Amino acid sequence: MNLCDFAPEYIRAINPYQPGKPISELAREMGLDEHSIIKLASNENPLGTSPLALEAMIQELHNVARYPDGSGFELKQALSKLYAVDTEQIILGNGSNDVLDLAARVFLKPGATAIYSQHAFAVYPLVTQTIGANGISVPARDYGHDLFAMLDAVTPETRMVFIASPNNPTGTLSDADELHRFMERVSRDVLVVLDEAYYEYLPATNQTDSISWLQQFPNLVITRTFSKVYGLAGVRIGFGLAHPDVANLMNRVRQPFNVSSIGLAGALAALQDTEFVQRSYALNRAGMLQLTDGFRKLGIEHIPSFGNFISFKVEGVATNTQKIYQSLLRQGVIVRPLGIYEMPHHLRVTIGLESENQKFLKSLEHALGELA
């Protein structure tokens, strides 16, 4: 026996989350110039960061000897005004992943269960297993959430349900009416976490005013992030909205100063830069059309997406998917394999700049030719 043997079995059994391959790593492995590589693997904003946010963060650098405002007062005030919620309903996190973890730490324990969909975000089973709780993966319907099958999976031991809309990595969107009926029918003893990390990429006709549901459903937590449309993935900041009692419990287990002063300053400024958000949305819509048209011309099947990414299928044996992935890497294009999501025939590509999308499609055509 050594020290690590005394760690709980459920901790030792965890498979760590594997992020998208960094540009610097691929450059080292392939001997490529970093500037020739495009990374379309992590659903980042190809426009970068809001200029207002950048300026605010640069100014905040002069204060980094001081601890940040642990309460996040100014950002909470801005979020309260924007979403018409009380500040007592807000939980700030080191990215929305942190908020998911806080919810699990509060409401799960060994022996409890959490429910999530097949092909859903890998962090849901991760935060569940970290607590020693049991995860139940409900088979997907058309690559998306089968909400009523998930409802049927609820047992007296169920304490949490994770729902992503849009879902990563498939890009599927849950029907608003079905989602509302789910909330009406699920037990109030079960916390429902609605992950809306990609909400800002939805067309207005597909946006659901889920935040207004918080008044009706005290067992609902909504998570959002500044990592995607706001372009702040590197400073790690997100937030959750919940009933005040739920938010209070989550804030009790939140680490002091879990959000940096740089992140707070950047997020506050990013909320004010609506022009940048609009440009990011428009670029994503145009890129979506560019890629889907390219897939059509190449005869590639893809999953219709409501996010800033598309998952596409590689025909034939699963090893073909790895061959396509490796060929793209050799050409300096990083995408995301989806084997860990039980999708061994799929790869996910982030929508990039027009030139990046063009390089990806050209590289994909070359990779497909190598298979022929």
mmCIF file of C-alpha atoms in Angstrom:
data_model
loop_
_atom_site.group_PDB
_atom_site.id
_atom_site.type_symbol
_atom_site.label_atom_id
_atom_site.label_comp_id
_atom_site.label_asym_id
_atom_site.label_seq_id
_atom_site.Cartn_x
_atom_site.Cartn_y
_atom_site.Cartn_z
ATOM 1 C CA MET A 1 0.000 0.000 0.000
ATOM 2 C CA ASN A 2 1.184 3.514 -0.729
ATOM 3 C CA LEU A 3 -0.348 6.886 -0.006
ATOM 4 C CA CYS A 4 -2.327 7.030 -3.261
ATOM 5 C CA ASP A 5 -4.001 3.690 -2.471
ATOM 6 C CA PHE A 6 -5.850 5.436 0.351
ATOM 7 C CA ALA A 7 -7.563 7.822 -2.057
ATOM 8 C CA PRO A 8 -11.179 6.781 -2.708
ATOM 9 C CA GLU A 9 -11.605 4.271 -5.512
ATOM 10 C CA TYR A 10 -13.984 6.604 -7.334
ATOM 11 C CA ILE A 11 -11.208 9.216 -7.473
ATOM 12 C CA ARG A 12 -8.572 6.775 -8.696
ATOM 13 C CA ALA A 13 -10.985 5.581 -11.402
ATOM 14 C CA ILE A 14 -11.453 9.047 -12.936
ATOM 15 C CA ASN A 15 -10.356 9.518 -16.528
ATOM 16 C CA PRO A 16 -9.077 13.114 -16.665
ATOM 17 C CA TYR A 17 -10.710 15.563 -19.057
ATOM 18 C CA GLN A 18 -8.671 15.966 -22.225
ATOM 19 C CA PRO A 19 -8.800 19.527 -23.616
ATOM 20 C CA GLY A 20 -8.213 20.394 -27.248
ATOM 21 C CA LYS A 21 -4.609 20.125 -28.418
ATOM 22 C CA PRO A 22 -2.757 23.457 -27.988
ATOM 23 C CA ILE A 23 -1.146 25.096 -31.018
ATOM 24 C CA SER A 24 2.273 25.053 -29.331
ATOM 25 C CA GLU A 25 2.044 21.295 -28.756
ATOM 26 C CA LEU A 26 1.221 20.543 -32.389
ATOM 27 C CA ALA A 27 4.046 22.821 -33.533
ATOM 28 C CA ARG A 28 6.510 20.826 -31.408
ATOM 29 C CA GLU A 29 5.162 17.457 -32.529
ATOM 30 C CA MET A 30 5.014 18.198 -36.257
ATOM 31 C CA GLY A 31 7.788 20.765 -36.588
ATOM 32 C CA LEU A 32 5.308 23.339 -37.857
ATOM 33 C CA ASP A 33 5.388 27.109 -37.595
ATOM 34 C CA GLU A 34 2.859 28.112 -34.929
ATOM 35 C CA HIS A 35 1.562 30.900 -37.168
ATOM 36 C CA SER A 36 0.642 28.373 -39.866
ATOM 37 C CA ILE A 37 -1.580 26.360 -37.511
ATOM 38 C CA ILE A 38 -5.286 26.960 -37.018
ATOM 39 C CA LYS A 39 -6.985 25.639 -33.906
ATOM 40 C CA LEU A 40 -10.639 24.764 -34.443
ATOM 41 C CA ALA A 41 -10.923 22.361 -31.522
ATOM 42 C CA SER A 42 -12.127 24.234 -28.436
ATOM 43 C CA ASN A 43 -15.084 26.374 -29.551
ATOM 44 C CA GLU A 44 -13.209 29.630 -28.986
ATOM 45 C CA ASN A 45 -14.182 32.965 -30.515
ATOM 46 C CA PRO A 46 -12.211 33.451 -33.763
ATOM 47 C CA LEU A 47 -12.522 37.242 -33.419
ATOM 48 C CA GLY A 48 -10.587 37.083 -30.166
ATOM 49 C CA THR A 49 -11.692 39.282 -27.288
ATOM 50 C CA SER A 50 -13.829 42.391 -27.033
ATOM 51 C CA PRO A 51 -11.613 45.504 -27.353
ATOM 52 C CA LEU A 52 -13.416 47.013 -24.367
ATOM 53 C CA ALA A 53 -12.659 43.917 -22.309
ATOM 54 C CA LEU A 54 -9.018 43.914 -23.377
ATOM 55 C CA GLU A 55 -8.567 47.534 -22.345
ATOM 56 C CA ALA A 56 -10.266 46.925 -18.985
ATOM 57 C CA MET A 57 -8.050 43.917 -18.280
ATOM 58 C CA ILE A 58 -4.900 45.811 -19.242
ATOM 59 C CA GLN A 59 -5.823 48.578 -16.811
ATOM 60 C CA GLU A 60 -6.543 46.016 -14.090
ATOM 61 C CA LEU A 61 -3.013 44.627 -14.416
ATOM 62 C CA HIS A 62 -1.834 47.574 -12.328
ATOM 63 C CA ASN A 63 -3.825 46.186 -9.373
ATOM 64 C CA VAL A 64 -2.842 42.520 -9.436
ATOM 65 C CA ALA A 65 -0.932 42.805 -6.148
ATOM 66 C CA ARG A 66 -4.350 43.112 -4.512
ATOM 67 C CA TYR A 67 -6.843 40.306 -4.039
ATOM 68 C CA PRO A 68 -9.948 40.576 -6.222
ATOM 69 C CA ASP A 69 -13.344 41.553 -4.877
ATOM 70 C CA GLY A 70 -14.426 38.207 -3.472
ATOM 71 C CA SER A 71 -18.090 39.099 -3.836
ATOM 72 C CA GLY A 72 -17.783 40.243 -7.451
ATOM 73 C CA PHE A 73 -20.036 43.160 -6.519
ATOM 74 C CA GLU A 74 -19.806 45.221 -9.725
ATOM 75 C CA LEU A 75 -20.191 42.249 -12.059
ATOM 76 C CA LYS A 76 -23.130 40.939 -10.060
ATOM 77 C CA GLN A 77 -24.773 44.351 -10.251
ATOM 78 C CA ALA A 78 -24.368 44.354 -14.036
ATOM 79 C CA LEU A 79 -25.698 40.801 -14.390
ATOM 80 C CA SER A 80 -28.595 41.637 -12.080
ATOM 81 C CA LYS A 81 -29.583 44.558 -14.275
ATOM 82 C CA LEU A 82 -29.104 42.671 -17.554
ATOM 83 C CA TYR A 83 -31.092 39.581 -16.574
ATOM 84 C CA ALA A 84 -33.564 41.136 -14.109
ATOM 85 C CA VAL A 85 -32.523 38.908 -11.212
ATOM 86 C CA ASP A 86 -31.478 39.699 -7.654
ATOM 87 C CA THR A 87 -27.773 39.668 -6.885
ATOM 88 C CA GLU A 88 -28.537 36.972 -4.294
ATOM 89 C CA GLN A 89 -29.411 34.665 -7.201
ATOM 90 C CA ILE A 90 -25.973 34.893 -8.831
ATOM 91 C CA ILE A 91 -23.040 32.507 -8.431
ATOM 92 C CA LEU A 92 -19.743 33.539 -10.027
ATOM 93 C CA GLY A 93 -17.380 30.819 -11.142
ATOM 94 C CA ASN A 94 -13.941 30.192 -12.568
ATOM 95 C CA GLY A 95 -15.662 29.424 -15.856
ATOM 96 C CA SER A 96 -19.117 27.846 -15.936
ATOM 97 C CA ASN A 97 -17.405 24.486 -15.312
ATOM 98 C CA ASP A 98 -16.699 25.761 -11.815
ATOM 99 C CA VAL A 99 -20.402 26.463 -11.302
ATOM 100 C CA LEU A 100 -21.256 22.917 -12.449
ATOM 101 C CA ASP A 101 -18.784 21.597 -9.890
ATOM 102 C CA LEU A 102 -20.224 23.796 -7.129
ATOM 103 C CA ALA A 103 -23.713 22.457 -7.807
ATOM 104 C CA ALA A 104 -22.455 18.882 -7.641
ATOM 105 C CA ARG A 105 -20.561 19.513 -4.409
ATOM 106 C CA VAL A 106 -23.680 20.925 -2.768
ATOM 107 C CA PHE A 107 -26.319 18.459 -3.938
ATOM 108 C CA LEU A 108 -24.517 15.173 -4.584
ATOM 109 C CA LYS A 109 -22.984 12.668 -2.201
ATOM 110 C CA PRO A 110 -21.831 9.043 -2.417
ATOM 111 C CA GLY A 111 -24.817 6.871 -3.302
ATOM 112 C CA ALA A 112 -26.811 9.685 -4.900
ATOM 113 C CA THR A 113 -27.336 9.746 -8.657
ATOM 114 C CA ALA A 114 -27.056 12.372 -11.363
ATOM 115 C CA ILE A 115 -28.615 12.054 -14.805
ATOM 116 C CA TYR A 116 -27.253 13.357 -18.085
ATOM 117 C CA SER A 117 -27.631 12.534 -21.753
ATOM 118 C CA GLN A 118 -25.458 10.348 -23.912
ATOM 119 C CA HIS A 119 -23.183 12.582 -26.048
ATOM 120 C CA ALA A 120 -23.425 15.394 -23.457
ATOM 121 C CA PHE A 121 -20.575 17.496 -22.061
ATOM 122 C CA ALA A 122 -17.843 15.354 -20.477
ATOM 123 C CA VAL A 123 -17.709 17.518 -17.344
ATOM 124 C CA TYR A 124 -21.121 16.265 -16.140
ATOM 125 C CA PRO A 125 -19.953 12.693 -15.435
ATOM 126 C CA LEU A 126 -16.631 14.064 -14.207
ATOM 127 C CA VAL A 127 -18.100 16.263 -11.453
ATOM 128 C CA THR A 128 -20.498 13.448 -10.555
ATOM 129 C CA GLN A 129 -17.744 10.875 -10.159
ATOM 130 C CA THR A 130 -15.563 13.289 -8.200
ATOM 131 C CA ILE A 131 -18.204 13.316 -5.453
ATOM 132 C CA GLY A 132 -18.548 9.534 -5.468
ATOM 133 C CA ALA A 133 -22.088 9.743 -6.810
ATOM 134 C CA ASN A 134 -23.459 7.528 -9.570
ATOM 135 C CA GLY A 135 -23.979 8.869 -13.072
ATOM 136 C CA ILE A 136 -26.782 7.661 -15.332
ATOM 137 C CA SER A 137 -26.311 8.304 -19.044
ATOM 138 C CA VAL A 138 -29.640 8.265 -20.889
ATOM 139 C CA PRO A 139 -29.489 7.250 -24.579
ATOM 140 C CA ALA A 140 -29.671 10.231 -26.912
ATOM 141 C CA ARG A 141 -32.445 10.901 -29.418
ATOM 142 C CA ASP A 142 -31.118 12.123 -32.773
ATOM 143 C CA TYR A 143 -27.861 13.052 -31.002
ATOM 144 C CA GLY A 144 -29.771 15.282 -28.564
ATOM 145 C CA HIS A 145 -31.444 15.007 -25.174
ATOM 146 C CA ASP A 146 -34.416 12.654 -24.860
ATOM 147 C CA LEU A 147 -35.950 14.693 -22.060
ATOM 148 C CA PHE A 148 -38.800 12.363 -21.235
ATOM 149 C CA ALA A 149 -36.527 9.325 -21.161
ATOM 150 C CA MET A 150 -34.370 11.324 -18.765
ATOM 151 C CA LEU A 151 -37.480 12.056 -16.702
ATOM 152 C CA ASP A 152 -38.290 8.341 -16.592
ATOM 153 C CA ALA A 153 -34.748 7.660 -15.348
ATOM 154 C CA VAL A 154 -35.298 9.739 -12.197
ATOM 155 C CA THR A 155 -35.411 7.643 -9.009
ATOM 156 C CA PRO A 156 -35.649 8.538 -5.305
ATOM 157 C CA GLU A 157 -31.828 8.589 -5.287
ATOM 158 C CA THR A 158 -31.633 11.175 -8.076
ATOM 159 C CA ARG A 159 -30.434 14.560 -6.873
ATOM 160 C CA MET A 160 -29.359 16.252 -10.110
ATOM 161 C CA VAL A 161 -30.128 16.341 -13.820
ATOM 162 C CA PHE A 162 -27.775 18.032 -16.288
ATOM 163 C CA ILE A 163 -29.244 19.444 -19.505
ATOM 164 C CA ALA A 164 -27.227 21.321 -22.129
ATOM 165 C CA SER A 165 -29.035 23.466 -24.669
ATOM 166 C CA PRO A 166 -27.355 23.873 -27.108
ATOM 167 C CA ASN A 167 -25.480 20.689 -26.360
ATOM 168 C CA ASN A 168 -21.736 20.295 -26.725
ATOM 169 C CA PRO A 169 -20.462 18.432 -28.766
ATOM 170 C CA THR A 170 -23.507 17.719 -30.939
ATOM 171 C CA GLY A 171 -24.934 21.251 -31.208
ATOM 172 C CA THR A 172 -28.486 20.023 -30.686
ATOM 173 C CA LEU A 173 -31.117 22.253 -29.082
ATOM 174 C CA SER A 174 -33.853 21.069 -26.720
ATOM 175 C CA ASP A 175 -37.373 22.120 -27.656
ATOM 176 C CA ALA A 176 -38.480 24.940 -25.339
ATOM 177 C CA ASP A 177 -41.956 23.498 -24.745
ATOM 178 C CA GLU A 178 -40.543 20.057 -23.986
ATOM 179 C CA LEU A 179 -38.015 21.586 -21.634
ATOM 180 C CA HIS A 180 -40.712 23.517 -19.798
ATOM 181 C CA ARG A 181 -42.872 20.384 -19.495
ATOM 182 C CA PHE A 182 -39.842 18.546 -18.143
ATOM 183 C CA MET A 183 -39.431 21.181 -15.448
ATOM 184 C CA GLU A 184 -43.124 20.960 -14.569
ATOM 185 C CA ARG A 185 -42.977 17.187 -14.159
ATOM 186 C CA VAL A 186 -39.620 16.598 -12.496
ATOM 187 C CA SER A 187 -39.610 16.405 -8.693
ATOM 188 C CA ARG A 188 -38.790 19.628 -6.866
ATOM 189 C CA ASP A 189 -36.346 17.506 -4.865
ATOM 190 C CA VAL A 190 -34.154 17.188 -7.963
ATOM 191 C CA LEU A 191 -31.856 20.028 -8.999
ATOM 192 C CA VAL A 192 -31.908 20.663 -12.752
ATOM 193 C CA VAL A 193 -28.795 22.323 -14.157
ATOM 194 C CA LEU A 194 -29.487 23.963 -17.519
ATOM 195 C CA ASP A 195 -26.153 24.603 -19.225
ATOM 196 C CA GLU A 196 -26.522 27.481 -21.697
ATOM 197 C CA ALA A 197 -22.864 28.104 -22.549
ATOM 198 C CA TYR A 198 -23.739 28.669 -26.218
ATOM 199 C CA TYR A 199 -26.968 30.619 -25.697
ATOM 200 C CA GLU A 200 -25.680 33.809 -27.336
ATOM 201 C CA TYR A 201 -25.170 31.976 -30.633
ATOM 202 C CA LEU A 202 -28.871 31.151 -30.917
ATOM 203 C CA PRO A 203 -31.034 33.061 -33.409
ATOM 204 C CA ALA A 204 -33.674 35.154 -31.640
ATOM 205 C CA THR A 205 -36.394 32.755 -32.805
ATOM 206 C CA ASN A 206 -34.681 29.886 -30.976
ATOM 207 C CA GLN A 207 -33.905 31.689 -27.727
ATOM 208 C CA THR A 208 -35.882 30.604 -24.679
ATOM 209 C CA ASP A 209 -36.449 32.988 -21.783
ATOM 210 C CA SER A 210 -35.332 30.303 -19.376
ATOM 211 C CA ILE A 211 -34.222 32.865 -16.803
ATOM 212 C CA SER A 212 -37.856 33.841 -16.239
ATOM 213 C CA TRP A 213 -38.495 30.222 -15.226
ATOM 214 C CA LEU A 214 -36.442 30.700 -12.066
ATOM 215 C CA GLN A 215 -39.470 32.275 -10.386
ATOM 216 C CA GLN A 216 -41.545 29.176 -11.122
ATOM 217 C CA PHE A 217 -38.943 26.466 -10.565
ATOM 218 C CA PRO A 218 -36.787 26.858 -7.424
ATOM 219 C CA ASN A 219 -34.925 23.664 -8.385
ATOM 220 C CA LEU A 220 -33.464 25.203 -11.561
ATOM 221 C CA VAL A 221 -29.895 26.460 -11.995
ATOM 222 C CA ILE A 222 -28.887 28.132 -15.266
ATOM 223 C CA THR A 223 -25.200 28.337 -16.154
ATOM 224 C CA ARG A 224 -23.606 30.642 -18.707
ATOM 225 C CA THR A 225 -20.057 31.586 -19.601
ATOM 226 C CA PHE A 226 -17.873 34.415 -20.835
ATOM 227 C CA SER A 227 -15.614 31.922 -22.649
ATOM 228 C CA LYS A 228 -17.519 31.705 -25.926
ATOM 229 C CA VAL A 229 -19.175 34.695 -27.586
ATOM 230 C CA TYR A 230 -17.431 37.144 -25.211
ATOM 231 C CA GLY A 231 -13.989 35.702 -26.009
ATOM 232 C CA LEU A 232 -12.703 35.390 -22.430
ATOM 233 C CA ALA A 233 -11.855 31.672 -22.337
ATOM 234 C CA GLY A 234 -8.336 32.315 -21.064
ATOM 235 C CA VAL A 235 -9.330 34.251 -17.953
ATOM 236 C CA ARG A 236 -11.910 31.647 -16.840
ATOM 237 C CA ILE A 237 -15.129 33.307 -15.784
ATOM 238 C CA GLY A 238 -18.747 32.183 -15.868
ATOM 239 C CA PHE A 239 -21.831 32.405 -13.709
ATOM 240 C CA GLY A 240 -24.933 30.626 -12.518
ATOM 241 C CA LEU A 241 -28.423 31.918 -11.790
ATOM 242 C CA ALA A 242 -30.616 30.169 -9.243
ATOM 243 C CA HIS A 243 -33.173 30.535 -6.467
ATOM 244 C CA PRO A 244 -31.586 32.605 -3.653
ATOM 245 C CA ASP A 245 -31.555 29.626 -1.275
ATOM 246 C CA VAL A 246 -29.796 27.426 -3.831
ATOM 247 C CA ALA A 247 -27.356 30.186 -4.753
ATOM 248 C CA ASN A 248 -26.608 30.733 -1.065
ATOM 249 C CA LEU A 249 -25.576 27.109 -0.601
ATOM 250 C CA MET A 250 -23.442 27.123 -3.732
ATOM 251 C CA ASN A 251 -21.723 30.340 -2.673
ATOM 252 C CA ARG A 252 -20.928 28.792 0.713
ATOM 253 C CA VAL A 253 -18.723 26.140 -0.913
ATOM 254 C CA ARG A 254 -17.263 28.505 -3.506
ATOM 255 C CA GLN A 255 -13.556 29.069 -2.934
ATOM 256 C CA PRO A 256 -12.579 32.577 -1.787
ATOM 257 C CA PHE A 257 -11.386 34.663 -4.733
ATOM 258 C CA ASN A 258 -12.323 31.949 -7.243
ATOM 259 C CA VAL A 259 -12.602 34.619 -9.953
ATOM 260 C CA SER A 260 -9.570 36.794 -10.682
ATOM 261 C CA SER A 261 -9.594 40.575 -10.756
ATOM 262 C CA ILE A 262 -8.596 40.360 -14.435
ATOM 263 C CA GLY A 263 -11.585 38.135 -15.161
ATOM 264 C CA LEU A 264 -13.982 40.378 -13.256
ATOM 265 C CA ALA A 265 -12.786 43.474 -15.115
ATOM 266 C CA GLY A 266 -12.917 41.767 -18.497
ATOM 267 C CA ALA A 267 -16.378 40.308 -17.963
ATOM 268 C CA LEU A 268 -17.831 43.604 -16.777
ATOM 269 C CA ALA A 269 -16.519 45.416 -19.854
ATOM 270 C CA ALA A 270 -17.524 42.598 -22.207
ATOM 271 C CA LEU A 271 -21.153 42.927 -21.129
ATOM 272 C CA GLN A 272 -21.093 46.512 -22.374
ATOM 273 C CA ASP A 273 -19.605 45.656 -25.780
ATOM 274 C CA THR A 274 -22.795 44.637 -27.570
ATOM 275 C CA GLU A 275 -21.247 45.520 -30.942
ATOM 276 C CA PHE A 276 -18.575 42.836 -30.465
ATOM 277 C CA VAL A 277 -21.213 40.260 -29.514
ATOM 278 C CA GLN A 278 -23.226 41.124 -32.621
ATOM 279 C CA ARG A 279 -20.142 40.799 -34.846
ATOM 280 C CA SER A 280 -19.305 37.448 -33.251
ATOM 281 C CA TYR A 281 -22.841 36.198 -33.841
ATOM 282 C CA ALA A 282 -22.864 37.364 -37.476
ATOM 283 C CA LEU A 283 -19.473 35.789 -38.187
ATOM 284 C CA ASN A 284 -20.670 32.521 -36.683
ATOM 285 C CA ARG A 285 -23.811 32.477 -38.838
ATOM 286 C CA ALA A 286 -21.798 33.125 -41.988
ATOM 287 C CA GLY A 287 -19.224 30.501 -41.015
ATOM 288 C CA MET A 288 -21.964 27.978 -40.314
ATOM 289 C CA LEU A 289 -23.258 28.409 -43.870
ATOM 290 C CA GLN A 290 -19.737 28.224 -45.295
ATOM 291 C CA LEU A 291 -18.946 24.950 -43.539
ATOM 292 C CA THR A 292 -22.294 23.254 -44.118
ATOM 293 C CA ASP A 293 -22.074 24.142 -47.810
ATOM 294 C CA GLY A 294 -18.557 22.713 -47.858
ATOM 295 C CA PHE A 295 -19.714 19.505 -46.192
ATOM 296 C CA ARG A 296 -22.488 19.172 -48.760
ATOM 297 C CA LYS A 297 -20.044 19.504 -51.638
ATOM 298 C CA LEU A 298 -17.730 16.920 -50.062
ATOM 299 C CA GLY A 299 -20.607 14.525 -49.350
ATOM 300 C CA ILE A 300 -19.986 14.730 -45.605
ATOM 301 C CA GLU A 301 -22.838 14.114 -43.173
ATOM 302 C CA HIS A 302 -23.034 16.555 -40.260
ATOM 303 C CA ILE A 303 -25.281 17.187 -37.260
ATOM 304 C CA PRO A 304 -27.268 20.452 -37.583
ATOM 305 C CA SER A 305 -25.792 22.739 -34.941
ATOM 306 C CA PHE A 306 -26.997 25.683 -32.862
ATOM 307 C CA GLY A 307 -23.558 26.368 -31.370
ATOM 308 C CA ASN A 308 -20.305 27.762 -32.733
ATOM 309 C CA PHE A 309 -19.158 24.343 -33.911
ATOM 310 C CA ILE A 310 -20.285 21.442 -36.096
ATOM 311 C CA SER A 311 -19.817 17.709 -35.580
ATOM 312 C CA PHE A 312 -19.361 15.782 -38.810
ATOM 313 C CA LYS A 313 -19.215 12.090 -39.636
ATOM 314 C CA VAL A 314 -16.391 10.166 -41.258
ATOM 315 C CA GLU A 315 -17.762 7.193 -43.178
ATOM 316 C CA GLY A 316 -16.346 3.692 -42.908
ATOM 317 C CA VAL A 317 -14.543 2.097 -39.995
ATOM 318 C CA ALA A 318 -13.747 4.099 -36.875
ATOM 319 C CA THR A 319 -10.038 4.049 -37.717
ATOM 320 C CA ASN A 320 -10.845 6.269 -40.707
ATOM 321 C CA THR A 321 -11.804 9.016 -38.276
ATOM 322 C CA GLN A 322 -8.397 8.862 -36.625
ATOM 323 C CA LYS A 323 -6.702 8.894 -40.033
ATOM 324 C CA ILE A 324 -8.623 12.031 -41.030
ATOM 325 C CA TYR A 325 -7.776 13.639 -37.677
ATOM 326 C CA GLN A 326 -4.070 12.867 -38.047
ATOM 327 C CA SER A 327 -4.026 14.097 -41.640
ATOM 328 C CA LEU A 328 -5.578 17.384 -40.555
ATOM 329 C CA LEU A 329 -2.947 17.719 -37.827
ATOM 330 C CA ARG A 330 -0.148 17.194 -40.353
ATOM 331 C CA GLN A 331 -1.692 20.003 -42.399
ATOM 332 C CA GLY A 332 -1.777 22.294 -39.362
ATOM 333 C CA VAL A 333 -5.489 22.047 -38.600
ATOM 334 C CA ILE A 334 -6.613 21.063 -35.093
ATOM 335 C CA VAL A 335 -10.149 19.693 -34.660
ATOM 336 C CA ARG A 336 -11.662 17.563 -31.898
ATOM 337 C CA PRO A 337 -12.111 13.760 -31.971
ATOM 338 C CA LEU A 338 -15.316 12.644 -30.246
ATOM 339 C CA GLY A 339 -14.510 9.097 -29.184
ATOM 340 C CA ILE A 340 -14.884 10.035 -25.511
ATOM 341 C CA TYR A 341 -18.462 11.058 -26.309
ATOM 342 C CA GLU A 342 -19.330 7.625 -27.748
ATOM 343 C CA MET A 343 -19.094 9.126 -31.238
ATOM 344 C CA PRO A 344 -16.044 7.342 -32.707
ATOM 345 C CA HIS A 345 -17.040 8.193 -36.290
ATOM 346 C CA HIS A 346 -17.335 11.943 -35.656
ATOM 347 C CA LEU A 347 -15.031 14.939 -35.439
ATOM 348 C CA ARG A 348 -16.013 18.391 -34.184
ATOM 349 C CA VAL A 349 -14.833 21.582 -35.838
ATOM 350 C CA THR A 350 -15.162 25.064 -34.375
ATOM 351 C CA ILE A 351 -16.453 27.714 -36.768
ATOM 352 C CA GLY A 352 -13.540 30.035 -37.480
ATOM 353 C CA LEU A 353 -12.738 33.012 -39.624
ATOM 354 C CA GLU A 354 -13.633 32.692 -43.314
ATOM 355 C CA SER A 355 -9.999 31.977 -44.189
ATOM 356 C CA GLU A 356 -9.717 29.370 -41.423
ATOM 357 C CA ASN A 357 -12.890 27.633 -42.549
ATOM 358 C CA GLN A 358 -11.550 27.618 -46.104
ATOM 359 C CA LYS A 359 -8.245 26.069 -45.016
ATOM 360 C CA PHE A 360 -10.103 23.449 -42.971
ATOM 361 C CA LEU A 361 -12.332 22.441 -45.896
ATOM 362 C CA LYS A 362 -9.369 22.261 -48.273
ATOM 363 C CA SER A 363 -7.404 20.190 -45.749
ATOM 364 C CA LEU A 364 -10.399 17.921 -45.151
ATOM 365 C CA GLU A 365 -10.749 17.343 -48.901
ATOM 366 C CA HIS A 366 -7.060 16.409 -49.038
ATOM 367 C CA ALA A 367 -7.446 14.060 -46.054
ATOM 368 C CA LEU A 368 -10.431 12.348 -47.650
ATOM 369 C CA GLY A 369 -8.394 11.901 -50.820
ATOM 370 C CA GLU A 370 -5.711 10.111 -48.817
ATOM 371 C CA LEU A 371 -8.333 7.594 -47.669
ATOM 372 C CA ALA A 372 -9.530 6.844 -51.189
#
